[in-house]
PDB file of C-alpha atoms in Angstrom:
ATOM      1  CA  MET A   1    -119.561 -20.666  86.266  1.00 92.00           C
ATOM      2  CA  VAL A   2    -121.055 -17.059  85.746  1.00 90.00           C
ATOM      3  CA  ILE A   3    -118.230 -15.917  83.550  1.00 92.00           C
ATOM      4  CA  LEU A   4    -118.296 -19.103  81.630  1.00 95.00           C
ATOM      5  CA  LEU A   5    -122.133 -18.714  81.086  1.00 94.00           C
ATOM      6  CA  PHE A   6    -121.453 -15.042  79.766  1.00 93.00           C
ATOM      7  CA  ALA A   7    -118.457 -16.580  77.571  1.00 95.00           C
ATOM      8  CA  TRP A   8    -120.977 -19.113  76.077  1.00 96.00           C
ATOM      9  CA  VAL A   9    -123.703 -16.026  75.371  1.00 95.00           C
ATOM     10  CA  LEU A  10    -121.233 -14.207  73.774  1.00 96.00           C
ATOM     11  CA  ALA A  11    -120.030 -17.176  71.563  1.00 97.00           C
ATOM     12  CA  ARG A  12    -123.621 -18.176  70.473  1.00 97.00           C
ATOM     13  CA  ALA A  13    -124.467 -14.475  69.551  1.00 97.00           C
ATOM     14  CA  TYR A  14    -121.399 -14.251  67.428  1.00 97.00           C
ATOM     15  CA  ALA A  15    -122.058 -17.627  65.972  1.00 97.00           C
ATOM     16  CA  ILE A  16    -125.985 -16.424  65.076  1.00 97.00           C
ATOM     17  CA  GLY A  17    -124.344 -13.130  63.726  1.00 97.00           C
ATOM     18  CA  ARG A  18    -121.902 -15.273  61.411  1.00 97.00           C
ATOM     19  CA  GLN A  19    -124.669 -17.592  60.208  1.00 97.00           C
ATOM     20  CA  ALA A  20    -126.854 -14.436  59.216  1.00 97.00           C
ATOM     21  CA  ALA A  21    -123.887 -12.943  57.445  1.00 97.00           C
ATOM     22  CA  ARG A  22    -123.410 -16.377  55.325  1.00 97.00           C
ATOM     23  CA  LEU A  23    -127.221 -16.305  54.681  1.00 95.00           C
ATOM     24  CA  GLU A  24    -126.689 -12.793  53.315  1.00 94.00           C
ATOM     25  CA  ARG A  25    -128.717 -11.033  55.992  1.00 96.00           C
ATOM     26  CA  ALA A  26    -126.593  -8.395  56.712  1.00 97.00           C
ATOM     27  CA  PHE A  27    -128.859  -6.427  58.725  1.00 97.00           C
ATOM     28  CA  ALA A  28    -129.533  -9.503  61.314  1.00 97.00           C
ATOM     29  CA  ALA A  29    -125.729 -10.198  61.468  1.00 97.00           C
ATOM     30  CA  LEU A  30    -125.053  -6.484  62.445  1.00 98.00           C
ATOM     31  CA  THR A  31    -128.096  -7.070  65.137  1.00 97.00           C
ATOM     32  CA  ALA A  32    -126.737 -10.128  66.608  1.00 97.00           C
ATOM     33  CA  HIS A  33    -123.151  -9.094  66.681  1.00 97.00           C
ATOM     34  CA  GLY A  34    -124.359  -5.719  68.347  1.00 97.00           C
ATOM     35  CA  ILE A  35    -126.025  -7.607  71.145  1.00 97.00           C
ATOM     36  CA  GLY A  36    -123.135  -9.782  71.948  1.00 96.00           C
ATOM     37  CA  ILE A  37    -120.959  -6.804  72.014  1.00 97.00           C
ATOM     38  CA  TRP A  38    -123.503  -5.065  74.367  1.00 95.00           C
ATOM     39  CA  PHE A  39    -123.764  -7.852  76.589  1.00 95.00           C
ATOM     40  CA  GLY A  40    -119.835  -8.616  76.534  1.00 94.00           C
ATOM     41  CA  VAL A  41    -118.925  -4.937  77.330  1.00 94.00           C
ATOM     42  CA  GLN A  42    -121.661  -4.417  80.310  1.00 92.00           C
ATOM     43  CA  ALA A  43    -120.776  -7.831  81.782  1.00 93.00           C
ATOM     44  CA  PHE A  44    -116.955  -7.076  81.408  1.00 93.00           C
ATOM     45  CA  ILE A  45    -117.308  -3.548  83.030  1.00 92.00           C
ATOM     46  CA  ASN A  46    -119.531  -5.126  85.801  1.00 90.00           C
ATOM     47  CA  ILE A  47    -117.159  -7.845  86.830  1.00 91.00           C
ATOM     48  CA  GLY A  48    -114.343  -5.501  86.742  1.00 92.00           C
ATOM     49  CA  VAL A  49    -115.804  -3.280  88.857  1.00 92.00           C
ATOM     50  CA  ASN A  50    -116.709  -6.165  91.559  1.00 90.00           C
ATOM     51  CA  MET A  51    -112.992  -7.129  91.274  1.00 91.00           C
ATOM     52  CA  GLY A  52    -111.989  -3.759  92.194  1.00 90.00           C
ATOM     53  CA  VAL A  53    -110.112  -3.304  88.889  1.00 93.00           C
ATOM     54  CA  LEU A  54    -112.299  -0.700  87.123  1.00 90.00           C
ATOM     55  CA  PRO A  55    -113.722   2.431  88.823  1.00 91.00           C
ATOM     56  CA  THR A  56    -117.541   2.204  89.443  1.00 89.00           C
ATOM     57  CA  LYS A  57    -119.982   2.792  86.479  1.00 81.00           C
ATOM     58  CA  GLY A  58    -123.276   1.906  87.807  1.00 81.00           C
ATOM     59  CA  LEU A  59    -123.783  -0.577  84.978  1.00 82.00           C
ATOM     60  CA  THR A  60    -125.755  -3.786  85.749  1.00 85.00           C
ATOM     61  CA  LEU A  61    -124.744  -7.276  85.033  1.00 87.00           C
ATOM     62  CA  PRO A  62    -126.905  -8.280  82.131  1.00 88.00           C
ATOM     63  CA  LEU A  63    -129.607 -10.956  83.004  1.00 87.00           C
ATOM     64  CA  LEU A  64    -128.721 -11.103  86.608  1.00 86.00           C
ATOM     65  CA  SER A  65    -128.772  -7.878  88.217  1.00 78.00           C
ATOM     66  CA  PHE A  66    -131.690  -6.667  90.019  1.00 75.00           C
ATOM     67  CA  GLY A  67    -133.640  -3.646  88.274  1.00 73.00           C
ATOM     68  CA  GLY A  68    -136.723  -2.780  86.297  1.00 80.00           C
ATOM     69  CA  SER A  69    -135.916  -1.230  82.950  1.00 85.00           C
ATOM     70  CA  GLY A  70    -132.271  -2.794  82.537  1.00 86.00           C
ATOM     71  CA  ILE A  71    -133.910  -6.500  82.950  1.00 88.00           C
ATOM     72  CA  VAL A  72    -136.594  -5.427  80.491  1.00 90.00           C
ATOM     73  CA  ALA A  73    -134.010  -4.166  77.874  1.00 91.00           C
ATOM     74  CA  ASN A  74    -131.728  -7.164  78.277  1.00 92.00           C
ATOM     75  CA  CYS A  75    -134.696  -9.598  77.708  1.00 93.00           C
ATOM     76  CA  ILE A  76    -135.963  -7.722  74.779  1.00 95.00           C
ATOM     77  CA  ALA A  77    -132.245  -8.014  73.439  1.00 96.00           C
ATOM     78  CA  VAL A  78    -132.477 -11.946  74.164  1.00 96.00           C
ATOM     79  CA  ALA A  79    -135.726 -12.125  72.276  1.00 97.00           C
ATOM     80  CA  ILE A  80    -134.146 -10.508  69.364  1.00 98.00           C
ATOM     81  CA  LEU A  81    -131.214 -12.675  69.207  1.00 97.00           C
ATOM     82  CA  LEU A  82    -133.754 -15.571  69.339  1.00 97.00           C
ATOM     83  CA  ARG A  83    -135.644 -14.353  66.479  1.00 97.00           C
ATOM     84  CA  VAL A  84    -132.743 -13.818  64.280  1.00 97.00           C
ATOM     85  CA  ASP A  85    -131.438 -17.239  65.285  1.00 97.00           C
ATOM     86  CA  TYR A  86    -135.228 -18.677  64.462  1.00 96.00           C
ATOM     87  CA  GLU A  87    -135.187 -16.819  60.991  1.00 95.00           C
ATOM     88  CA  ASN A  88    -131.599 -18.293  60.225  1.00 96.00           C
ATOM     89  CA  ARG A  89    -132.964 -21.817  61.115  1.00 95.00           C
ATOM     90  CA  ARG A  90    -136.007 -21.190  58.657  1.00 95.00           C
ATOM     91  CA  LEU A  91    -133.627 -20.361  55.901  1.00 95.00           C
ATOM     92  CA  LEU A  92    -131.333 -23.348  56.386  1.00 93.00           C
ATOM     93  CA  ARG A  93    -134.299 -25.463  56.094  1.00 93.00           C
ATOM     94  CA  GLY A  94    -135.525 -24.011  52.851  1.00 91.00           C
ATOM     95  CA  PHE A  95    -138.563 -21.959  54.041  1.00 88.00           C
ATOM     96  CA  THR A  96    -138.757 -18.264  53.140  1.00 75.00           C
ATOM     97  CA  VAL A  97    -139.097 -15.594  55.806  1.00 58.00           C
TER      98      VAL A  97
END
C-alpha cells in the first residue's frame, strides 16, 4: 500500500509539472518534476535497502521515517508542490498570479 501511495505522489507531481509546462511556467514545471524525482529516488533507495537489494545509504523514507530535519524538508517540498498546483488551477480558472 505504501509503495502504491508513493507511486501516486510521483504521478501527481509529474502531472502538476506537465500542467505547469502547458501553461508556459517553466520554473514551476521544473520544480514540480524535481520534487517528484527527489521523492522517487529517495523512496526507491530506502525500499531497496529495506529489501536487502541495495547497500545501506542512510536515506529516510519520505514523509514516513522519523527524523527532525528530513521531515521538515519533505513537508516544505510538499508545500511547494501544492503551491505550484494552486497557481496552475488559478491560471486555468482565468485568474492572474
